[in-house]
Short mmCIF file of C-alpha atoms in Angstrom, two decimals:
data_model
loop_
_atom_site.label_atom_id
_atom_site.label_comp_id
_atom_site.label_asym_id
_atom_site.label_seq_id
_atom_site.Cartn_x
_atom_site.Cartn_y
_atom_site.Cartn_z
CA UNK A 1 0.00 0.00 0.00
CA UNK A 2 2.84 2.36 0.88
CA UNK A 3 4.59 1.62 -2.45
CA UNK A 4 1.34 2.29 -4.29
CA UNK A 5 0.98 5.70 -2.57
CA UNK A 6 4.57 6.61 -3.50
CA UNK A 7 3.91 5.60 -7.12
CA UNK A 8 0.78 7.79 -7.29
CA UNK A 9 2.62 10.69 -5.63
CA UNK A 10 5.46 10.40 -8.20
CA UNK A 11 2.98 10.42 -11.07
CA UNK A 12 1.26 13.54 -9.73
CA UNK A 13 4.55 15.36 -9.31
CA UNK A 14 6.00 14.34 -12.69
CA UNK A 15 2.80 14.95 -14.64
CA UNK A 16 1.21 18.09 -13.18
CA UNK A 17 -1.74 19.85 -14.69
CA UNK A 18 -0.42 22.69 -16.80
CA UNK A 19 -1.90 26.11 -17.46
CA UNK A 20 -3.36 26.46 -20.94
CA UNK A 21 -0.62 28.91 -22.01
CA UNK A 22 3.02 27.94 -22.55
CA UNK A 23 5.74 29.32 -20.28
CA UNK A 24 7.03 31.55 -23.10
CA UNK A 25 3.55 33.04 -23.64
CA UNK A 26 3.11 33.65 -19.90
CA UNK A 27 6.51 35.35 -19.69
CA UNK A 28 5.62 37.55 -22.67
CA UNK A 29 2.44 38.58 -20.85
CA UNK A 30 4.51 39.33 -17.75
CA UNK A 31 6.93 41.53 -19.70
CA UNK A 32 3.99 43.33 -21.25
CA UNK A 33 2.46 43.86 -17.79
CA UNK A 34 5.76 45.23 -16.47
CA UNK A 35 5.85 47.76 -19.30
CA UNK A 36 2.28 48.83 -18.46
CA UNK A 37 2.75 48.82 -14.67
CA UNK A 38 2.22 52.57 -14.36
CA UNK A 39 -0.94 52.24 -16.44
CA UNK A 40 -2.42 49.69 -13.97
CA UNK A 41 -1.42 51.93 -11.05
CA UNK A 42 -3.18 54.83 -12.74
CA UNK A 43 -6.33 52.72 -13.18
CA UNK A 44 -6.24 51.84 -9.47
CA UNK A 45 -5.80 55.50 -8.49
CA UNK A 46 -8.65 56.56 -10.77
CA UNK A 47 -10.93 53.90 -9.27
CA UNK A 48 -10.12 55.10 -5.74
CA UNK A 49 -10.57 58.73 -6.78
CA UNK A 50 -13.97 57.99 -8.33
CA UNK A 51 -14.99 56.17 -5.13
CA UNK A 52 -13.96 59.19 -3.05
CA UNK A 53 -16.05 61.49 -5.26
CA UNK A 54 -19.27 59.61 -4.50
CA UNK A 55 -18.98 60.26 -0.76
CA UNK A 56 -22.08 62.00 0.51
CA UNK A 57 -21.84 64.86 3.02
CA UNK A 58 -24.72 63.55 5.14
CA UNK A 59 -23.40 60.06 5.96
CA UNK A 60 -24.08 58.62 9.38
CA UNK A 61 -21.11 57.62 11.54
CA UNK A 62 -21.72 53.94 10.79
CA UNK A 63 -21.89 54.67 7.05
CA UNK A 64 -18.71 56.74 7.21
CA UNK A 65 -17.03 53.87 9.07
CA UNK A 66 -17.97 51.44 6.27
CA UNK A 67 -16.87 53.99 3.65
CA UNK A 68 -13.43 54.26 5.32
CA UNK A 69 -13.25 50.47 5.62
CA UNK A 70 -13.79 50.17 1.86
CA UNK A 71 -10.94 52.66 1.24
CA UNK A 72 -8.76 50.69 3.68
CA UNK A 73 -9.41 47.55 1.60
CA UNK A 74 -8.38 49.42 -1.58
CA UNK A 75 -5.19 50.79 -0.03
CA UNK A 76 -4.20 47.74 2.05
CA UNK A 77 -2.01 46.16 -0.66
CA UNK A 78 -1.43 49.41 -2.53
CA UNK A 79 -0.31 52.11 -0.10
CA UNK A 80 -0.05 51.18 3.58
CA UNK A 81 0.29 54.81 4.74
CA UNK A 82 -3.07 55.71 3.18
CA UNK A 83 -4.62 52.52 4.58
CA UNK A 84 -3.35 53.46 8.08
CA UNK A 85 -4.87 56.92 7.66
CA UNK A 86 -8.37 55.55 7.04
CA UNK A 87 -8.10 52.92 9.80
CA UNK A 88 -7.19 55.67 12.29
CA UNK A 89 -10.22 57.65 11.13
CA UNK A 90 -12.34 54.58 11.90
CA UNK A 91 -10.75 54.31 15.35
CA UNK A 92 -11.94 57.85 16.11
CA UNK A 93 -15.42 57.08 14.76
CA UNK A 94 -15.60 53.87 16.85
CA UNK A 95 -14.59 55.87 19.93
CA UNK A 96 -17.30 58.44 19.22
CA UNK A 97 -19.85 55.66 18.78
CA UNK A 98 -18.44 53.81 21.81
CA UNK A 99 -18.66 50.63 19.73
CA UNK A 100 -16.08 48.09 20.96
CA UNK A 101 -16.53 45.70 18.02
CA UNK A 102 -15.81 48.44 15.49
CA UNK A 103 -12.86 49.60 17.59
CA UNK A 104 -11.44 46.04 17.79
CA UNK A 105 -11.80 45.57 14.01
CA UNK A 106 -9.94 48.81 13.29
CA UNK A 107 -7.20 47.90 15.79
CA UNK A 108 -6.72 44.45 14.22
CA UNK A 109 -6.50 46.05 10.78
CA UNK A 110 -3.92 48.46 12.17
CA UNK A 111 -1.87 45.54 13.55
CA UNK A 112 -1.32 44.08 10.07
CA UNK A 113 -0.52 47.47 8.58
CA UNK A 114 1.96 48.34 11.35
CA UNK A 115 3.74 44.99 11.22
CA UNK A 116 4.09 45.15 7.42
CA UNK A 117 5.49 48.70 7.78
CA UNK A 118 8.12 47.58 10.29
CA UNK A 119 6.37 49.04 13.38
CA UNK A 120 6.59 45.79 15.31
CA UNK A 121 6.42 47.28 18.81
CA UNK A 122 3.29 49.29 18.02
CA UNK A 123 1.76 46.24 16.37
CA UNK A 124 2.59 43.97 19.29
CA UNK A 125 1.30 46.55 21.77
CA UNK A 126 -2.10 46.66 20.06
CA UNK A 127 -2.31 42.84 19.94
CA UNK A 128 -1.57 42.56 23.67
CA UNK A 129 -4.18 45.20 24.45
CA UNK A 130 -6.91 43.11 22.82
CA UNK A 131 -8.56 40.48 25.03
CA UNK A 132 -9.44 37.52 22.82
CA UNK A 133 -12.10 36.38 25.30
CA UNK A 134 -14.00 39.64 24.87
CA UNK A 135 -13.76 39.65 21.09
CA UNK A 136 -16.81 39.19 18.94
CA UNK A 137 -16.95 35.73 17.32
CA UNK A 138 -17.00 37.38 13.89
CA UNK A 139 -13.63 39.04 14.64
CA UNK A 140 -11.81 35.87 15.65
CA UNK A 141 -10.66 35.11 12.07
CA UNK A 142 -9.32 38.67 11.79
CA UNK A 143 -7.61 38.28 15.19
CA UNK A 144 -5.83 35.05 14.16
CA UNK A 145 -4.89 36.50 10.77
CA UNK A 146 -3.42 39.59 12.47
CA UNK A 147 -1.30 37.41 14.77
CA UNK A 148 -0.21 35.11 11.92
CA UNK A 149 0.81 38.07 9.74
CA UNK A 150 2.61 39.71 12.67
CA UNK A 151 4.87 36.68 13.06
CA UNK A 152 5.26 36.34 9.28
CA UNK A 153 6.46 39.93 9.04
CA UNK A 154 8.62 39.69 12.15
CA UNK A 155 10.23 36.44 10.93
CA UNK A 156 11.32 38.24 7.77
CA UNK A 157 13.24 40.71 9.95
CA UNK A 158 14.59 38.25 12.50
CA UNK A 159 14.27 34.59 11.53
CA UNK A 160 13.56 32.20 14.37
CA UNK A 161 12.11 28.71 14.27
CA UNK A 162 9.76 29.68 17.11
CA UNK A 163 8.18 32.35 14.92
CA UNK A 164 7.49 29.76 12.22
CA UNK A 165 5.82 27.54 14.80
CA UNK A 166 3.71 30.52 15.95
CA UNK A 167 2.64 31.14 12.35
CA UNK A 168 1.48 27.55 12.01
CA UNK A 169 -0.32 27.62 15.39
CA UNK A 170 -2.30 30.73 14.50
CA UNK A 171 -3.10 29.27 11.07
CA UNK A 172 -4.39 26.13 12.80
CA UNK A 173 -6.50 28.31 15.09
CA UNK A 174 -7.75 30.27 12.09
CA UNK A 175 -8.93 27.08 10.39
CA UNK A 176 -11.10 26.27 13.42
CA UNK A 177 -13.11 29.48 13.06
CA UNK A 178 -13.34 29.81 9.26
CA UNK A 179 -16.22 28.48 7.16
CA UNK A 180 -14.84 25.28 5.53
CA UNK A 181 -16.64 26.17 2.30
CA UNK A 182 -15.00 29.59 2.06
CA UNK A 183 -12.05 30.32 -0.27
CA UNK A 184 -10.07 31.77 2.65
CA UNK A 185 -10.40 28.48 4.54
CA UNK A 186 -9.33 26.45 1.48
CA UNK A 187 -6.23 28.57 0.89
CA UNK A 188 -5.16 28.45 4.53
CA UNK A 189 -5.75 24.70 4.60
CA UNK A 190 -3.58 24.30 1.51
CA UNK A 191 -0.84 26.41 3.14
CA UNK A 192 -0.99 24.11 6.13
CA UNK A 193 -0.60 21.07 3.84
CA UNK A 194 2.33 22.67 2.04
CA UNK A 195 4.01 23.30 5.39
CA UNK A 196 3.43 19.60 6.16
CA UNK A 197 4.92 18.80 2.68
CA UNK A 198 1.72 17.18 1.45
CA UNK A 199 2.52 18.46 -2.01
CA UNK A 200 0.38 16.12 -4.09
CA UNK A 201 -2.81 16.86 -2.12
CA UNK A 202 -2.13 20.61 -2.05
CA UNK A 203 -1.31 20.71 -5.77
CA UNK A 204 -4.54 19.01 -6.78
CA UNK A 205 -6.61 21.45 -4.71
CA UNK A 206 -4.74 24.48 -6.03
CA UNK A 207 -5.11 23.46 -9.67
CA UNK A 208 -8.84 23.05 -9.14
CA UNK A 209 -9.09 26.45 -7.41
CA UNK A 210 -7.04 28.18 -10.11
CA UNK A 211 -9.36 26.94 -12.85
CA UNK A 212 -12.32 28.63 -11.12
CA UNK A 213 -10.63 32.00 -10.48
CA UNK A 214 -10.29 34.92 -12.85
CA UNK A 215 -6.96 36.71 -13.23
CA UNK A 216 -8.39 39.97 -11.86
CA UNK A 217 -9.32 38.22 -8.58
CA UNK A 218 -6.61 39.01 -5.95
CA UNK A 219 -6.81 35.40 -4.74
CA UNK A 220 -5.72 34.22 -8.22
CA UNK A 221 -2.20 35.56 -7.54
CA UNK A 222 -2.07 33.80 -4.16
CA UNK A 223 -3.18 30.45 -5.64
CA UNK A 224 -0.63 30.68 -8.47
CA UNK A 225 2.07 31.67 -5.95
CA UNK A 226 1.32 28.62 -3.80
CA UNK A 227 1.55 26.39 -6.88
CA UNK A 228 4.94 27.95 -7.60
CA UNK A 229 6.08 27.23 -4.03
CA UNK A 230 5.01 23.56 -4.43
CA UNK A 231 7.10 23.24 -7.60
CA UNK A 232 9.95 24.92 -5.77
CA UNK A 233 9.68 22.26 -3.07
CA UNK A 234 9.61 19.50 -5.72
CA UNK A 235 12.48 21.07 -7.72
CA UNK A 236 10.52 21.60 -10.96
CA UNK A 237 12.14 24.74 -12.30
CA UNK A 238 10.02 25.37 -15.41
CA UNK A 239 6.70 24.97 -13.59
CA UNK A 240 7.99 27.06 -10.73
CA UNK A 241 8.86 29.81 -13.23
CA UNK A 242 5.48 29.51 -14.96
CA UNK A 243 3.26 29.84 -11.87
CA UNK A 244 5.34 32.53 -10.20
CA UNK A 245 5.04 34.45 -13.49
CA UNK A 246 1.25 33.96 -13.51
CA UNK A 247 1.08 35.22 -9.92
CA UNK A 248 3.32 38.23 -10.62
CA UNK A 249 1.31 39.19 -13.73
CA UNK A 250 -1.93 39.09 -11.74
CA UNK A 251 -0.42 41.22 -8.95
CA UNK A 252 0.83 43.82 -11.43
CA UNK A 253 -2.52 44.06 -13.22
CA UNK A 254 -4.30 44.41 -9.86
CA UNK A 255 -1.73 47.05 -8.75
CA UNK A 256 -0.91 44.88 -5.73
CA UNK A 257 2.32 46.36 -4.38
CA UNK A 258 2.63 43.89 -1.48
CA UNK A 259 3.59 40.78 -3.44
CA UNK A 260 6.16 38.01 -3.18
CA UNK A 261 5.98 36.54 -6.69
CA UNK A 262 8.39 39.01 -8.34
CA UNK A 263 11.06 38.25 -5.75
CA UNK A 264 10.69 34.49 -6.15
CA UNK A 265 10.65 34.75 -9.93
CA UNK A 266 13.81 36.90 -9.84
CA UNK A 267 15.53 34.09 -7.93
CA UNK A 268 14.39 31.57 -10.57
CA UNK A 269 15.90 33.63 -13.38
CA UNK A 270 19.05 34.13 -11.34
CA UNK A 271 19.36 30.35 -10.94
CA UNK A 272 19.04 29.77 -14.71
CA UNK A 273 21.62 32.48 -15.43
CA UNK A 274 19.31 35.14 -16.88
CA UNK A 275 20.77 37.99 -14.83
CA UNK A 276 19.15 40.74 -16.92
CA UNK A 277 15.62 39.45 -16.26
CA UNK A 278 16.45 38.75 -12.60
CA UNK A 279 17.69 42.33 -12.18
CA UNK A 280 14.62 43.75 -13.94
CA UNK A 281 12.22 41.79 -11.69
CA UNK A 282 14.17 42.66 -8.54
CA UNK A 283 14.07 46.36 -9.38
CA UNK A 284 10.31 46.17 -9.94
CA UNK A 285 9.78 44.29 -6.65
CA UNK A 286 11.79 46.85 -4.65
CA UNK A 287 9.93 49.73 -6.30
CA UNK A 288 6.61 48.12 -5.28
CA UNK A 289 7.75 47.50 -1.69
CA UNK A 290 8.97 51.08 -1.30
CA UNK A 291 5.82 52.47 -2.92
CA UNK A 292 3.60 50.50 -0.55
CA UNK A 293 5.99 51.01 2.40
CA UNK A 294 6.13 47.27 3.14
CA UNK A 295 9.26 47.06 5.28
CA UNK A 296 9.47 43.28 5.56
CA UNK A 297 9.37 42.91 1.77
CA UNK A 298 12.13 45.51 1.45
CA UNK A 299 14.25 43.56 3.95
CA UNK A 300 13.68 40.30 2.06
CA UNK A 301 14.51 41.95 -1.25
CA UNK A 302 17.65 43.71 0.00
CA UNK A 303 19.51 40.40 0.37
CA UNK A 304 18.41 39.17 -3.05
CA UNK A 305 19.04 42.55 -4.64
CA UNK A 306 22.63 42.79 -3.36
CA UNK A 307 23.46 39.38 -4.90
CA UNK A 308 21.71 39.96 -8.23
CA UNK A 309 22.90 43.56 -8.49
CA UNK A 310 26.53 42.48 -7.97
CA UNK A 311 26.28 39.84 -10.71
CA UNK A 312 24.44 42.30 -12.97
CA UNK A 313 27.11 44.96 -12.50
CA UNK A 314 29.82 42.39 -13.22
CA UNK A 315 27.99 41.40 -16.40
CA UNK A 316 27.59 45.05 -17.41
CA UNK A 317 31.32 45.59 -16.78
CA UNK A 318 32.07 42.57 -18.97
CA UNK A 319 29.79 43.96 -21.69
CA UNK A 320 31.53 47.30 -21.43
CA UNK A 321 34.93 45.62 -21.77
CA UNK A 322 33.68 43.68 -24.81
CA UNK A 323 32.31 46.88 -26.32
CA UNK A 324 35.63 48.64 -25.77
CA UNK A 325 37.37 45.71 -27.43
CA UNK A 326 35.00 45.91 -30.40
CA UNK A 327 35.59 49.66 -30.63
CA UNK A 328 39.36 49.08 -30.57
CA UNK A 329 39.06 46.50 -33.35
CA UNK A 330 36.92 48.86 -35.40
CA UNK A 331 39.44 51.67 -34.82
CA UNK A 332 42.30 49.45 -35.96
CA UNK A 333 40.36 48.38 -39.03
CA UNK A 334 39.57 52.02 -39.77
CA UNK A 335 43.27 52.94 -39.53
CA UNK A 336 44.12 50.01 -41.79
CA UNK A 337 41.46 51.16 -44.27
CA UNK A 338 42.81 54.72 -44.25
CA UNK A 339 46.36 53.42 -44.85
CA UNK A 340 45.07 51.22 -47.67
CA UNK A 341 43.23 54.17 -49.26
CA UNK A 342 46.37 56.34 -49.02
CA UNK A 343 48.45 53.55 -50.55
CA UNK A 344 45.98 53.09 -53.41
CA UNK A 345 45.86 56.86 -53.91
CA UNK A 346 49.67 57.03 -54.15
CA UNK A 347 49.73 54.12 -56.58
CA UNK A 348 47.11 55.87 -58.69
CA UNK A 349 49.25 59.04 -58.66
CA UNK A 350 52.24 57.00 -59.80
CA UNK A 351 50.18 55.46 -62.60
CA UNK A 352 48.92 58.90 -63.52
CA UNK A 353 52.48 60.23 -63.52
CA UNK A 354 53.63 57.38 -65.76
CA UNK A 355 50.76 58.07 -68.13
CA UNK A 356 51.76 61.76 -68.18
CA UNK A 357 55.34 60.87 -69.01
CA UNK A 358 54.23 58.55 -71.80
CA UNK A 359 51.98 61.27 -73.08
CA UNK A 360 54.83 63.83 -73.04
CA UNK A 361 56.97 61.38 -75.02
CA UNK A 362 54.25 61.18 -77.62
CA UNK A 363 53.99 64.97 -77.60
CA UNK A 364 57.73 65.33 -78.40
CA UNK A 365 57.33 62.96 -81.33
CA UNK A 366 54.56 65.18 -82.71
CA UNK A 367 56.01 68.70 -82.25
CA UNK A 368 54.77 69.78 -85.69
CA UNK A 369 51.24 68.89 -84.66
CA UNK A 370 51.39 70.84 -81.38
CA UNK A 371 47.82 72.16 -81.57
CA UNK A 372 46.36 68.71 -82.19
CA UNK A 373 48.55 67.21 -79.47
CA UNK A 374 47.45 69.84 -76.94
CA UNK A 375 43.81 69.29 -77.86
CA UNK A 376 44.18 65.52 -77.47
CA UNK A 377 46.03 66.04 -74.20
CA UNK A 378 43.20 68.21 -72.85
CA UNK A 379 40.63 65.67 -74.03
CA UNK A 380 42.53 62.88 -72.28
CA UNK A 381 42.84 64.89 -69.05
CA UNK A 382 39.16 65.84 -69.18
CA UNK A 383 38.21 62.22 -69.79
CA UNK A 384 40.36 61.17 -66.82
CA UNK A 385 38.73 63.81 -64.55
CA UNK A 386 35.23 62.75 -65.54
CA UNK A 387 36.13 59.02 -65.18
CA UNK A 388 34.96 58.10 -68.67
CA UNK A 389 35.12 54.46 -69.74
CA UNK A 390 38.37 52.78 -70.78
CA UNK A 391 36.78 51.77 -74.05
CA UNK A 392 36.40 55.42 -75.10
CA UNK A 393 39.95 56.26 -74.00
CA UNK A 394 41.39 53.38 -76.03
CA UNK A 395 39.38 54.39 -79.08
CA UNK A 396 40.47 58.02 -78.70
CA UNK A 397 44.18 57.03 -78.37
CA UNK A 398 43.88 54.84 -81.47
CA UNK A 399 42.56 57.81 -83.49
CA UNK A 400 45.35 59.98 -82.08
CA UNK A 401 48.13 57.65 -83.17
CA UNK A 402 46.45 57.19 -86.53
CA UNK A 403 46.42 60.97 -87.05
CA UNK A 404 50.04 61.29 -85.92
CA UNK A 405 51.10 58.53 -88.28
CA UNK A 406 49.19 60.13 -91.16
CA UNK A 407 50.74 63.56 -90.55
CA UNK A 408 54.23 62.10 -90.21
CA UNK A 409 53.77 60.31 -93.55
CA UNK A 410 52.57 63.53 -95.15
CA UNK A 411 55.55 65.44 -93.73
CA UNK A 412 57.86 62.73 -95.02
CA UNK A 413 56.27 62.94 -98.52
CA UNK A 414 56.51 66.74 -98.41
CA UNK A 415 60.20 66.46 -97.41
CA UNK A 416 60.87 64.04 -100.30
CA UNK A 417 59.20 66.41 -102.81
CA UNK A 418 61.24 69.37 -101.52
CA UNK A 419 64.40 67.27 -101.57
CA UNK A 420 63.81 66.22 -105.20
CA UNK A 421 63.18 69.82 -106.28
CA UNK A 422 66.25 70.98 -104.38
CA UNK A 423 68.32 68.28 -106.10
CA UNK A 424 66.94 69.43 -109.44
CA UNK A 425 67.71 73.04 -108.40
CA UNK A 426 64.06 74.03 -108.93
CA UNK A 427 64.29 76.81 -106.32
CA UNK A 428 61.41 78.81 -107.76
CA UNK A 429 59.12 75.82 -107.37
CA UNK A 430 60.34 75.33 -103.83
CA UNK A 431 59.68 79.00 -103.03
CA UNK A 432 56.15 78.80 -104.51
CA UNK A 433 55.39 75.70 -102.47
CA UNK A 434 56.63 77.32 -99.28
CA UNK A 435 54.74 80.52 -99.96
CA UNK A 436 51.42 78.78 -100.79
CA UNK A 437 48.85 78.27 -97.97
CA UNK A 438 46.89 75.66 -99.90
CA UNK A 439 48.58 72.78 -98.13
CA UNK A 440 47.90 74.29 -94.71
CA UNK A 441 44.26 75.04 -95.58
CA UNK A 442 43.78 71.54 -96.93
CA UNK A 443 45.34 70.01 -93.81
CA UNK A 444 43.23 72.24 -91.54
CA UNK A 445 40.05 71.22 -93.35
CA UNK A 446 41.03 67.56 -93.01
CA UNK A 447 41.97 68.17 -89.36
CA UNK A 448 38.54 69.64 -88.60
CA UNK A 449 36.79 66.78 -90.40
CA UNK A 450 38.84 64.28 -88.40
CA UNK A 451 38.06 66.20 -85.22
CA UNK A 452 34.33 66.26 -86.02
CA UNK A 453 34.32 62.56 -86.82
CA UNK A 454 36.30 61.57 -83.71
CA UNK A 455 34.26 63.82 -81.42
CA UNK A 456 30.91 62.59 -82.70
CA UNK A 457 32.16 59.04 -82.40
CA UNK A 458 32.81 59.78 -78.73
CA UNK A 459 29.60 61.77 -78.22
CA UNK A 460 27.17 60.68 -80.96
CA UNK A 461 24.23 62.62 -79.44
CA UNK A 462 26.16 65.85 -78.89
CA UNK A 463 24.35 67.93 -81.54
CA UNK A 464 20.92 66.77 -80.34
CA UNK A 465 21.80 67.29 -76.64
CA UNK A 466 23.33 70.71 -77.36
CA UNK A 467 20.19 71.84 -79.21
CA UNK A 468 18.06 70.78 -76.23
CA UNK A 469 19.94 73.38 -74.19
CA UNK A 470 18.89 76.14 -76.62
CA UNK A 471 15.49 77.72 -77.08
CA UNK A 472 13.61 76.05 -79.92
CA UNK A 473 13.81 78.87 -82.48
CA UNK A 474 17.60 79.24 -81.96
CA UNK A 475 18.53 75.56 -82.35
CA UNK A 476 21.34 74.79 -84.86
CA UNK A 477 20.51 73.11 -88.18
CA UNK A 478 23.63 71.73 -89.95
CA UNK A 479 24.11 72.03 -93.70
CA UNK A 480 24.23 69.05 -96.02
CA UNK A 481 27.41 67.05 -95.38
CA UNK A 482 28.36 69.00 -92.23
CA UNK A 483 29.17 67.09 -89.06
CA UNK A 484 29.82 70.16 -86.89
CA UNK A 485 29.90 73.90 -87.63
CA UNK A 486 32.17 76.49 -86.00
CA UNK A 487 29.81 77.16 -83.08
CA UNK A 488 29.41 73.45 -82.34
CA UNK A 489 33.21 72.94 -82.57
CA UNK A 490 33.76 75.66 -79.97
CA UNK A 491 31.41 73.92 -77.52
CA UNK A 492 32.76 70.51 -78.51
CA UNK A 493 36.18 71.73 -77.33
CA UNK A 494 34.57 73.06 -74.14
CA UNK A 495 32.95 69.63 -73.64
CA UNK A 496 36.45 68.12 -73.89
CA UNK A 497 37.63 70.44 -71.12
CA UNK A 498 39.27 73.17 -73.21
CA UNK A 499 37.52 76.20 -71.72
CA UNK A 500 40.31 78.75 -72.36
CA UNK A 501 39.14 80.99 -75.25
CA UNK A 502 42.79 81.65 -76.26
CA UNK A 503 43.40 77.94 -76.84
CA UNK A 504 40.07 77.54 -78.67
CA UNK A 505 40.94 80.54 -80.94
CA UNK A 506 44.38 79.06 -81.70
CA UNK A 507 42.92 75.66 -82.56
CA UNK A 508 40.13 76.98 -84.80
CA UNK A 509 42.29 79.81 -86.28
CA UNK A 510 39.85 82.53 -85.20
CA UNK A 511 40.42 85.76 -83.34
CA UNK A 512 39.88 85.82 -79.60
CA UNK A 513 36.97 88.27 -79.93
CA UNK A 514 35.23 85.95 -82.41
CA UNK A 515 35.38 83.09 -79.90
CA UNK A 516 34.00 85.37 -77.14
CA UNK A 517 31.15 86.46 -79.42
CA UNK A 518 30.23 82.86 -80.27
CA UNK A 519 30.19 81.86 -76.58
CA UNK A 520 28.17 84.93 -75.54
CA UNK A 521 25.58 84.43 -78.31
CA UNK A 522 25.16 80.78 -77.32
CA UNK A 523 24.56 81.71 -73.68
CA UNK A 524 21.99 84.29 -74.75
CA UNK A 525 20.14 81.62 -76.75
CA UNK A 526 20.17 79.15 -73.82
CA UNK A 527 16.90 77.61 -72.63
CA UNK A 528 18.54 77.10 -69.24
CA UNK A 529 20.32 79.50 -66.87
CA UNK A 530 23.07 81.50 -68.64
CA UNK A 531 25.42 80.87 -65.73
CA UNK A 532 24.89 77.10 -65.88
CA UNK A 533 24.89 76.78 -69.67
CA UNK A 534 28.55 75.84 -70.26
CA UNK A 535 28.59 73.61 -67.17
CA UNK A 536 25.64 71.68 -68.59
CA UNK A 537 27.41 71.44 -71.98
CA UNK A 538 30.34 69.79 -70.19
CA UNK A 539 27.92 67.16 -68.79
CA UNK A 540 26.62 66.09 -72.23
CA UNK A 541 27.14 62.37 -72.75
CA UNK A 542 27.94 61.58 -69.09
CA UNK A 543 24.78 59.54 -68.45
CA UNK A 544 25.02 57.56 -71.67
CA UNK A 545 28.73 56.93 -71.14
CA UNK A 546 28.23 55.63 -67.61
CA UNK A 547 25.44 53.30 -68.66
#
């Protein structure tokens, strides 16, 4: 029979009845309640304020006593100082009415409030002044509760096995005077069974009670707390966490500042290594105890808080050290990146310098074509500044070398002709050839055609884009066979980065004033701002080139 009982007990402990929600869901609800704690406090204060507003000016003394008793009940677990205030008002009313029963009730209420506030001598003095034999039968439960709570509160301040025995004795006495069908009797009976370590019996009763209580009922928190204490006694960590969380959530939503669940739950999280949550719960529990002025809770929490706070601060210090390490690593990486950028920049400068030297070598080989070389040089520099594609640069260089080769061949042919005529002593012919400008004009015309062709190959939409910058009636219409006219060539050179009018005049063989006039007229015909006109010309082809 004994083995059978142990088997049943083991089954009940290992397979408890669970709440409908998972532990994670319950903890989420608790976190949400903690965030809204001030909101629930505000609701409580508004409810009390609304109750105070309905007080009538013509209440009888008995009615005023009951009114103050209702406010005491509201403040009892919310603000002990306010609760004491209304109990003292009732003591004065009871004295005026010379009603011993009302006076005894107020004194017993004051006992619990004083003992929870740390006023043990005052509390004990009141208890000793009350003669149990002269108490009304209806006040005996309150009398035993006051004594039980007095020893509970005193034991928190100065633990002694004798105080625990006193608590159990007064609970036993309380059970003899309570209605066995009442919820208060059932809870006290269950507490007695827990003290006697009858966990299986107590658990079954508590689960049944919890199913019939709503979360907004203050007794719901007590029932859930007792379930948590059972699972603490049976070393079931997850269930202990779950039911302490249910109890704490109910207390927060009811604005119950005198609660034990937050403290116990903080210890659970501390045991599992979640110091952040333990610290958060401890802080909330201390705030509640201080708000309600519950001294014995503050004393209980101070020990827990010092342990958790120390671990929390150590963890924060470790996080700070890790953060400093990360910042150091980031700083070192940043320095490395800066060094790398500087190195790449210097390498690019070296490459640019090498390109310049190669370009100068090509320039020396083409001294007779100085104007063309300068123009090509400016185009190359402009292309480099605007980061144009390598494909265009290669194509432009190919045209450049082709032109150089062509002009060198022509110079060689011209030298051969002059040499032959000099050998034949045809000096008049030589003089005529040197005096004639036909060759130069022909070469210039071919140069401009080559320039137009090369430029439009680089910027095929230049004429169209340039016209879009002009008002409609002033747009340029090219003649049959023309690629570019003089005005377009001027702005083609500007597009290539040659903005100096002196250089443009030298290249196109015009006077400086002519170039100025062309540029001014174009700005006057602009459909955009005159000041931005040439800048916008220099941006023609950028979008298409980059795509």
